Coordinates of C-alpha atoms in Angstrom, one line a residue:
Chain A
X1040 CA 6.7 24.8 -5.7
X1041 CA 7.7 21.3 -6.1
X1042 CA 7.4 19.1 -8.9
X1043 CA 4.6 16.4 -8.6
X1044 CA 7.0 13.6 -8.2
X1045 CA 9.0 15.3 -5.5
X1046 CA 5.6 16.6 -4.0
X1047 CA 4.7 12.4 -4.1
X1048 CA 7.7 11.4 -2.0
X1049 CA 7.1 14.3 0.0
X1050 CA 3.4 12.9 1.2
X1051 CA 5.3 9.6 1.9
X1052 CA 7.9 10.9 4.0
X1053 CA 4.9 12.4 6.1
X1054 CA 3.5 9.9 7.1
X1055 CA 6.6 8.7 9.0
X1056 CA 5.6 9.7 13.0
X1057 CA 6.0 13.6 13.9
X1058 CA 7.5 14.6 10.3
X1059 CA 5.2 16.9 8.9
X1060 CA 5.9 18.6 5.3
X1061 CA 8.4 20.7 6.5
X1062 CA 10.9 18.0 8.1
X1063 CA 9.7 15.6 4.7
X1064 CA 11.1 18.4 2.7
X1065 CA 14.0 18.6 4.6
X1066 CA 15.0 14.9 4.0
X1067 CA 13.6 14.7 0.7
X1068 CA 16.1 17.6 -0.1
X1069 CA 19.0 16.1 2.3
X1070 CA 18.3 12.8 -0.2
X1071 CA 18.6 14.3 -3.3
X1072 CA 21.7 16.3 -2.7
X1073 CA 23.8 14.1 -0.7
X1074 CA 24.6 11.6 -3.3
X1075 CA 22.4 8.8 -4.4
X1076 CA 23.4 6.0 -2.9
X1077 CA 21.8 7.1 0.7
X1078 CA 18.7 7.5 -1.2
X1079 CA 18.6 4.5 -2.6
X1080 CA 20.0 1.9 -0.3
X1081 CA 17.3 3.2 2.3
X1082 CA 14.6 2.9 -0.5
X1083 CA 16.1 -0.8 -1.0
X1084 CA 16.0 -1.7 2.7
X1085 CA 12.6 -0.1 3.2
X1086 CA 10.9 -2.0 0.1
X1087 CA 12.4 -5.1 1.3
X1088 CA 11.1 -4.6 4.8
X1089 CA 7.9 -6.6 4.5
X1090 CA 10.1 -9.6 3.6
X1091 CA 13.0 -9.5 6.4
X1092 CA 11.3 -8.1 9.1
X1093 CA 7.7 -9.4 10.8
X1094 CA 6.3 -8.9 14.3
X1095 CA 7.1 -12.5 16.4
X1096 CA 4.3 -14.6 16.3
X1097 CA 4.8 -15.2 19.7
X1098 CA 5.3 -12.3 21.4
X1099 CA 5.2 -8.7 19.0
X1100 CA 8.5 -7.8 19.2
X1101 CA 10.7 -7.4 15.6
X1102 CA 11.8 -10.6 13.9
X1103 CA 13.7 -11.6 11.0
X1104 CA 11.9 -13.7 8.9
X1105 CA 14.0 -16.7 7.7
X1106 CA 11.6 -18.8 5.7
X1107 CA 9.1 -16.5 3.8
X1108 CA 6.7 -18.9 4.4
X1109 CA 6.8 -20.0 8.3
X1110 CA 6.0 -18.0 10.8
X1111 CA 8.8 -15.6 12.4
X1112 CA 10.2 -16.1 15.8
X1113 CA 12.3 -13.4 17.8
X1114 CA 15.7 -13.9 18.8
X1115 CA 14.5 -13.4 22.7
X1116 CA 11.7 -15.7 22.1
X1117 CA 14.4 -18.4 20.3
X1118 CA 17.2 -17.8 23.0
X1119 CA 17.1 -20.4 25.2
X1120 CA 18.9 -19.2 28.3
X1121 CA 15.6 -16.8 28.7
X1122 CA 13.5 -17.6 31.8
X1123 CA 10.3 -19.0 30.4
X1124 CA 8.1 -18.8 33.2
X1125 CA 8.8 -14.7 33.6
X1126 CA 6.7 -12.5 31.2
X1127 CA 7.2 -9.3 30.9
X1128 CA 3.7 -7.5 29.5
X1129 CA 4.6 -4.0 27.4
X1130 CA 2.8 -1.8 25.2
X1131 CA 5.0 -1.2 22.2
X1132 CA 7.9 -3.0 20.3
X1133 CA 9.4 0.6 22.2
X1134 CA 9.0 -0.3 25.7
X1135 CA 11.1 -3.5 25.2
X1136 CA 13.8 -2.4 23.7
X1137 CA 14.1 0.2 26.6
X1138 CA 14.2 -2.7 29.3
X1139 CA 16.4 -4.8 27.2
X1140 CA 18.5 -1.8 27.6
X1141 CA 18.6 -1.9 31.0
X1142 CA 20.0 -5.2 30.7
X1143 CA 18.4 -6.5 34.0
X1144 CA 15.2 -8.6 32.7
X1145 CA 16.0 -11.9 32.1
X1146 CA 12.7 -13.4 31.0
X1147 CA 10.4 -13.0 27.7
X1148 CA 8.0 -10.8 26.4
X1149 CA 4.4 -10.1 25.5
X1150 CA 3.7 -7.2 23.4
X1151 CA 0.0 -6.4 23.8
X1152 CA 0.5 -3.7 20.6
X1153 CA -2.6 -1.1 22.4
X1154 CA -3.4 -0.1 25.4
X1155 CA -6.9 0.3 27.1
X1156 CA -8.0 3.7 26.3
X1157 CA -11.8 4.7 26.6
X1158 CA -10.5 8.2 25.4
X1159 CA -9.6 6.5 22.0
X1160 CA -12.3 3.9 22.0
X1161 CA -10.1 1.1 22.5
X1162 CA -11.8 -1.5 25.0
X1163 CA -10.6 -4.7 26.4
X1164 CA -12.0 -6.6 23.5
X1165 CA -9.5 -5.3 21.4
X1166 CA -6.5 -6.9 23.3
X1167 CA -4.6 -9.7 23.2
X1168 CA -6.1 -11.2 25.9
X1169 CA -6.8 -14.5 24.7
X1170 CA -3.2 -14.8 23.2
X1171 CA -2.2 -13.9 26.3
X1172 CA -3.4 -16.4 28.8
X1173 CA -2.8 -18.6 25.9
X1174 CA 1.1 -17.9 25.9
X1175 CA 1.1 -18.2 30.2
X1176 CA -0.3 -21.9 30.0
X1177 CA 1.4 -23.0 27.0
X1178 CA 4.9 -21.3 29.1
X1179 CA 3.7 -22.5 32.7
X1180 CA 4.4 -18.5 33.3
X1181 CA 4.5 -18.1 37.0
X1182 CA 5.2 -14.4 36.9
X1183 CA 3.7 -11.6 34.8
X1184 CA 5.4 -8.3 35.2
X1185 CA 3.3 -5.8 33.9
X1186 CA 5.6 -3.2 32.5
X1187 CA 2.7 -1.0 30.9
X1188 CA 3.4 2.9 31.1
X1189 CA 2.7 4.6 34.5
X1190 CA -0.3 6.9 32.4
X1191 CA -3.6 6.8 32.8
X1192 CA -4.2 4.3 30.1
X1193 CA -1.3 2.1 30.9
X1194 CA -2.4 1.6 34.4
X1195 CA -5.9 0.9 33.5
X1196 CA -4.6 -1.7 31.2
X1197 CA -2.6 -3.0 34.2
X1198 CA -5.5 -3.2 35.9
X1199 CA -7.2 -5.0 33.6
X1200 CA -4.6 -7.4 33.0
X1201 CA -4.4 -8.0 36.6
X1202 CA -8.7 -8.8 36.8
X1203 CA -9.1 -11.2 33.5
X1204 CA -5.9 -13.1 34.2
X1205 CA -7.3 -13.4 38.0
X1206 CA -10.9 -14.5 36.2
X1207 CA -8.9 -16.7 33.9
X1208 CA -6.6 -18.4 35.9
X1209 CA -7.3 -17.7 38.8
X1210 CA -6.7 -21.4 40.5
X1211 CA -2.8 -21.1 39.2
X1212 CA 0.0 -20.2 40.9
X1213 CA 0.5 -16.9 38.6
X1214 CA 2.1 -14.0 40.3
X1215 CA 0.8 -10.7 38.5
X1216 CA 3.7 -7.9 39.7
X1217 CA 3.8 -4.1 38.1
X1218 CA 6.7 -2.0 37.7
X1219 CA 7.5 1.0 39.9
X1220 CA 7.0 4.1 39.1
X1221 CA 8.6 6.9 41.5
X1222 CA 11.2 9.6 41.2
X1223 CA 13.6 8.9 38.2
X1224 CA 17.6 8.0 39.0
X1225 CA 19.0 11.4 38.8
X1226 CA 16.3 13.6 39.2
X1227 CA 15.5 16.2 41.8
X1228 CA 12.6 15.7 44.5
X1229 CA 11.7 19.5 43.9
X1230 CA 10.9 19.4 40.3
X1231 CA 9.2 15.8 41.0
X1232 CA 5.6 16.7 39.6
X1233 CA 2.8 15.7 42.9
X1234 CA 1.8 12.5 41.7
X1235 CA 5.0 11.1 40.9
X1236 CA 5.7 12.1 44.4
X1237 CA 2.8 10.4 45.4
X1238 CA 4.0 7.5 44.1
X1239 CA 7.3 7.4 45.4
X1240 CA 5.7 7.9 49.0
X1241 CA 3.2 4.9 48.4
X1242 CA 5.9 2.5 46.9
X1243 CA 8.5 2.9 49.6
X1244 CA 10.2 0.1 50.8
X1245 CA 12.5 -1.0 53.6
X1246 CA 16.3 -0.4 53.7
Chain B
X630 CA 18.5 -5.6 21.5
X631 CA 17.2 -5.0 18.0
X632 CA 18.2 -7.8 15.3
X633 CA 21.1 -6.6 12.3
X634 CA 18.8 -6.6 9.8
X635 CA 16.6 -3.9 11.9
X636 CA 19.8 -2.3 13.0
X637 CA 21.1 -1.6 9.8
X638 CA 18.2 -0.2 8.7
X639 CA 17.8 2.1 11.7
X640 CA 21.9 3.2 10.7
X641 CA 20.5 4.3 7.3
X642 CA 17.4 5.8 8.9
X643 CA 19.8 7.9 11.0
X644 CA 21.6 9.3 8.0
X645 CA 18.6 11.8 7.3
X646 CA 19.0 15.1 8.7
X647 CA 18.5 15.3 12.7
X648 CA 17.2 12.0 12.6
X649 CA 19.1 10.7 15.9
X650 CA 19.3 6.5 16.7
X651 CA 15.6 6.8 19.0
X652 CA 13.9 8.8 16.3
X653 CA 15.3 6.2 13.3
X654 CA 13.7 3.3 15.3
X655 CA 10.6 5.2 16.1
X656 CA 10.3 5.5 12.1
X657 CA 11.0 1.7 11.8
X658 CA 8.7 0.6 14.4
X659 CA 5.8 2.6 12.9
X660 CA 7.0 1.0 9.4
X661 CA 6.4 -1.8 10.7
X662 CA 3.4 -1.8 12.4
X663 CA 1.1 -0.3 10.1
X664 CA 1.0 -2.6 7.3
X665 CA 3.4 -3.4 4.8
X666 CA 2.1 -0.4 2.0
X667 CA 4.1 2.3 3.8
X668 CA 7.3 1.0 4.2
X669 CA 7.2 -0.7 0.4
X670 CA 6.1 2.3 -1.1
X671 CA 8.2 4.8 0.5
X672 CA 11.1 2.2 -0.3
X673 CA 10.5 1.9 -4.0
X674 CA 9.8 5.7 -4.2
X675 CA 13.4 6.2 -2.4
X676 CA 15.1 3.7 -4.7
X677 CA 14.0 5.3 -7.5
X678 CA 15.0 8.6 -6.4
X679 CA 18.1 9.5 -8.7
X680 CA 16.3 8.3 -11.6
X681 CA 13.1 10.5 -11.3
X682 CA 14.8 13.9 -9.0
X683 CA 18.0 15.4 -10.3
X684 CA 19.3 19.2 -10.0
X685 CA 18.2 20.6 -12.5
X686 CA 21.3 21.6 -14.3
X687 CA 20.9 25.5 -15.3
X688 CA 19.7 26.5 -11.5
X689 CA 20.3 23.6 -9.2
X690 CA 16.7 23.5 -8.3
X691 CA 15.1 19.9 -7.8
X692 CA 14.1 18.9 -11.7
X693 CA 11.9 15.8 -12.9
X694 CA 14.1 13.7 -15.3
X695 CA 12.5 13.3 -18.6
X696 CA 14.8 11.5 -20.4
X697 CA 17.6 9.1 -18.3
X698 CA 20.8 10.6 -20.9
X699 CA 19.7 14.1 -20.7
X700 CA 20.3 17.0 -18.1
X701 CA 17.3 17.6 -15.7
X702 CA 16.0 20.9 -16.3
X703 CA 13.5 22.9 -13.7
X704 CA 9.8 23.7 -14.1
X705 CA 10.7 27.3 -13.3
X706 CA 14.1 27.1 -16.0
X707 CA 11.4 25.7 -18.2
X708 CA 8.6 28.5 -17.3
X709 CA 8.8 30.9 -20.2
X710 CA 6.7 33.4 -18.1
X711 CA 9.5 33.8 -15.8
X712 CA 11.5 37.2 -16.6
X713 CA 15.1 35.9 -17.8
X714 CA 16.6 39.2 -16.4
X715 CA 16.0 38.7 -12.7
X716 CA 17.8 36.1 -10.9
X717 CA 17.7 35.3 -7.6
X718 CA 20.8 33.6 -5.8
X719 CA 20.0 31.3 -2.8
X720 CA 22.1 29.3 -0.8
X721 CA 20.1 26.1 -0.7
X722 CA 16.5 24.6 -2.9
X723 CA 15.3 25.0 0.7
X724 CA 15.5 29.2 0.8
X725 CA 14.2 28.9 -3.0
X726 CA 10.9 27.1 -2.2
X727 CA 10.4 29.6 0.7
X728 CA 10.5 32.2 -1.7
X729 CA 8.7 30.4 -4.3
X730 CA 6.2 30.4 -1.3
X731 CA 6.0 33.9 -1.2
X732 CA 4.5 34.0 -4.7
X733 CA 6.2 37.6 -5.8
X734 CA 9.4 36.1 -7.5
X735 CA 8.6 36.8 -11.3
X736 CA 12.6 36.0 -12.5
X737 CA 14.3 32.5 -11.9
X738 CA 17.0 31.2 -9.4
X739 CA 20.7 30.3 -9.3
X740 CA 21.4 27.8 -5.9
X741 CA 24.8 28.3 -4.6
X742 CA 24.8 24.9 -3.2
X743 CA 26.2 26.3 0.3
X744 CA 27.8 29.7 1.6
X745 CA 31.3 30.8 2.3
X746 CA 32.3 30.0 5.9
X747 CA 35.9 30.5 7.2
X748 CA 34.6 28.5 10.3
X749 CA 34.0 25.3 8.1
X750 CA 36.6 26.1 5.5
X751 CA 34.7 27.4 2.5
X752 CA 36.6 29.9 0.6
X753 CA 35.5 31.6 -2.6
X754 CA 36.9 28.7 -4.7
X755 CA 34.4 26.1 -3.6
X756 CA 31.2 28.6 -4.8
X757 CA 30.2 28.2 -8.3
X758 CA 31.2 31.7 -9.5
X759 CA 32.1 30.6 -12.7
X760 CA 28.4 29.2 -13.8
X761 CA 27.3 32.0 -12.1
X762 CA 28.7 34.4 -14.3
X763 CA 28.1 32.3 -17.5
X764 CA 24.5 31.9 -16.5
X765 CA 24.5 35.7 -16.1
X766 CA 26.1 36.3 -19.5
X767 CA 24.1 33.7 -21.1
X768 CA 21.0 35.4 -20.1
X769 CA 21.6 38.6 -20.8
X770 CA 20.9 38.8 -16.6
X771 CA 20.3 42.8 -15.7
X772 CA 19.4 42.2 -11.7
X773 CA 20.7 39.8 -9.2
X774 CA 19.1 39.6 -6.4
X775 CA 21.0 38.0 -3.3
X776 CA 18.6 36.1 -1.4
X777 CA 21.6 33.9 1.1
X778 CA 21.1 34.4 4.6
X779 CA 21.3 37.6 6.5
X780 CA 24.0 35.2 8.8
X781 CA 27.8 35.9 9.1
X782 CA 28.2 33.7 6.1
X783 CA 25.1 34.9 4.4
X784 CA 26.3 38.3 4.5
X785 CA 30.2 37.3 3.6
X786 CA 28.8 35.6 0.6
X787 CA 26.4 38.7 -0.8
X788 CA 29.5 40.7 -0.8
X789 CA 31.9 38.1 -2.3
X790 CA 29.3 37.9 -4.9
X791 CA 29.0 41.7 -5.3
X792 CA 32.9 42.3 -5.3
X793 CA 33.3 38.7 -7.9
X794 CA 30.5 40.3 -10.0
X795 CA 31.6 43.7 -10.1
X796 CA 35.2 42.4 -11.4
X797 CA 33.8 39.7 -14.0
X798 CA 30.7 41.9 -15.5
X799 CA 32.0 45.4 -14.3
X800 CA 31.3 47.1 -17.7
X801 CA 27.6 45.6 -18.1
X802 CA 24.5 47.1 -16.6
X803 CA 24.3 44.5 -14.2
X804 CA 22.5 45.5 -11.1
X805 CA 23.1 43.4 -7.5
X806 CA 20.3 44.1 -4.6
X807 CA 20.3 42.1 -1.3
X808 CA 17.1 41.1 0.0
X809 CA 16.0 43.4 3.1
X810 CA 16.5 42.5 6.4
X811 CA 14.6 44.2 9.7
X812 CA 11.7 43.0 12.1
X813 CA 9.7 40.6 10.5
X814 CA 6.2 40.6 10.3
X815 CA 3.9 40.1 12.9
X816 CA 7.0 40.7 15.0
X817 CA 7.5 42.7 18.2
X818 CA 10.1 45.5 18.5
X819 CA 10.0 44.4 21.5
X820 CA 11.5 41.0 21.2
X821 CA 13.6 42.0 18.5
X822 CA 17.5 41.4 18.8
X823 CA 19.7 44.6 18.5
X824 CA 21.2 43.4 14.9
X825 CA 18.0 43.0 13.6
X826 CA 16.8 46.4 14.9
X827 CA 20.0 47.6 13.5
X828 CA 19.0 46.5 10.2
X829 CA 15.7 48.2 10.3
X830 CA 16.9 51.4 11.4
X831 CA 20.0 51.8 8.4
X832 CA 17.4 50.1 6.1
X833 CA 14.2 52.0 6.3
X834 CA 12.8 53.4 3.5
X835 CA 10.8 56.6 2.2
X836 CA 6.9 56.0 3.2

């Protein structure tokens, strides 16, 4: 149906997350007929990427790259009103820009890219581990929150987390705290699923 | 929370077609954490868009470019298998690679480009009538079959286009069909609305 070229861009759009041919179709179709300079500003930006944007070296999250030959540094990781000795620990890039949002953490990050998942075959060896004790003495972190998902694989990383950084610094002062998870602002106790409810019970704490 | 340079490319992210802010930043945080190939392929394919996918200028299908000065012209204008004398009248490429799909279209295609709609102030002037017809006469055309949406303003523009051909080619041997509408296949009479039962009913045919 579609010429090879189109069919090309098609298979590239795809592999963009939850777009199958259908939705690449759609945008491939939306690019062609809306003009071209959509199509081809996004196609500049997008083969540029690789030069202006990098994963921090220190923490994961985006940065822009300054010097293409130095390593980048995020603009949380640079700001110096940040509380160094908080960490916050988070799955995804995602994760943190949802709790920036929020606009109430006022320490840095650690992006630990994975989580544990013995589902997927990811073990602890494939984490950040080292990086990460690494980044808490080189900080003198006193706080780790461990902001992980409240899933089955995000608390088992927590768990994790909280056991190796025990093992590995065990004779600091390091805190290791976890986020809570309960009934969300807004939402309804009866359509709270059981173990959310569960969870809400166990956290409680005193007015 | 995000830095310019990943902002503005999350804006032109956002342009595509019911790609909201989240879903634009999902896309640029998978570009950028799985390798650099993606994102710089997908980028230079974009960028070259408008010099490799035009509409092809006899149907408005998508057309490679062979030549940079010359009009784009369709692998199905180009088919000389295609019968000349049948042409099919979509609203959008989209509706003419579902067809295409289908695989029982032996004529070629005219794309309206969009559908008259009081509601978003389309009116008869802003269809291309005019190429229509000249594409009709050019091609010694003997069917056309409507093939827009069986929506208000699919159904508004099949009988615009039946009243405008009538008056413009009234003493030729045109013939203009409208693609059937009733339950579809593999549907449930059931679950079918009353309009489309409707439509089955006043369309049924001899067995």
């Amino acid at each position: 149906m579609l010429s090879p070229k189109a069919r090309r861009l098609t298979q590239l759009l795809a592999r963009l997350p939850g777009v199958g041919e259908k939705t690449a179709q759609r945008y491939l179709l939306y690019l062609l007929t809306s003009g071209t300079e959509v199509a081809r500003e996004l196609g500049e930006e997008l083969a540029r990427l690789p030069e202006t944007l990098r994963p921090c070296v220190r923490c994961g999250n985006i940065a822009e790259v300054e010097h293409p030959n130095e390593d980048a540094v995020c603009a949380i990781c640079r700001d110096g009103k940040r509380d160094g000795h908080l960490l916050c620990v988070v799955a995804r890039v995602h994760d943190l820009v949802a709790i920036e949002r929020a606009g109430s953490m006022r320490g840095r990050y650690f992006v630990l890219g994975k989580l544990l998942s013995p589902l997927e075959g990811i073990g602890p060896e494939e984490l950040p581990l080292a990086q990460l004790v690494a980044r808490i003495r080189e900080d003198d972190v006193r706080e780790i929150i461990v902001a992980t998902p409240p899933s089955v694989d995000g608390e088992a990383t927590a768990l994790l987390l909280k056991r190796e950084l025990g093992r590995e610094l065990g004779d600091s002062a390091l805190t290791v705290t976890r986020i809570a998870s309960g009934v969300p602002h807004g939402g309804d106790l009866e359509f709270a699923d059981p173990i959310t409810m569960g969870r809400a019970l166990s956290g409680r704490q005193k007015l």
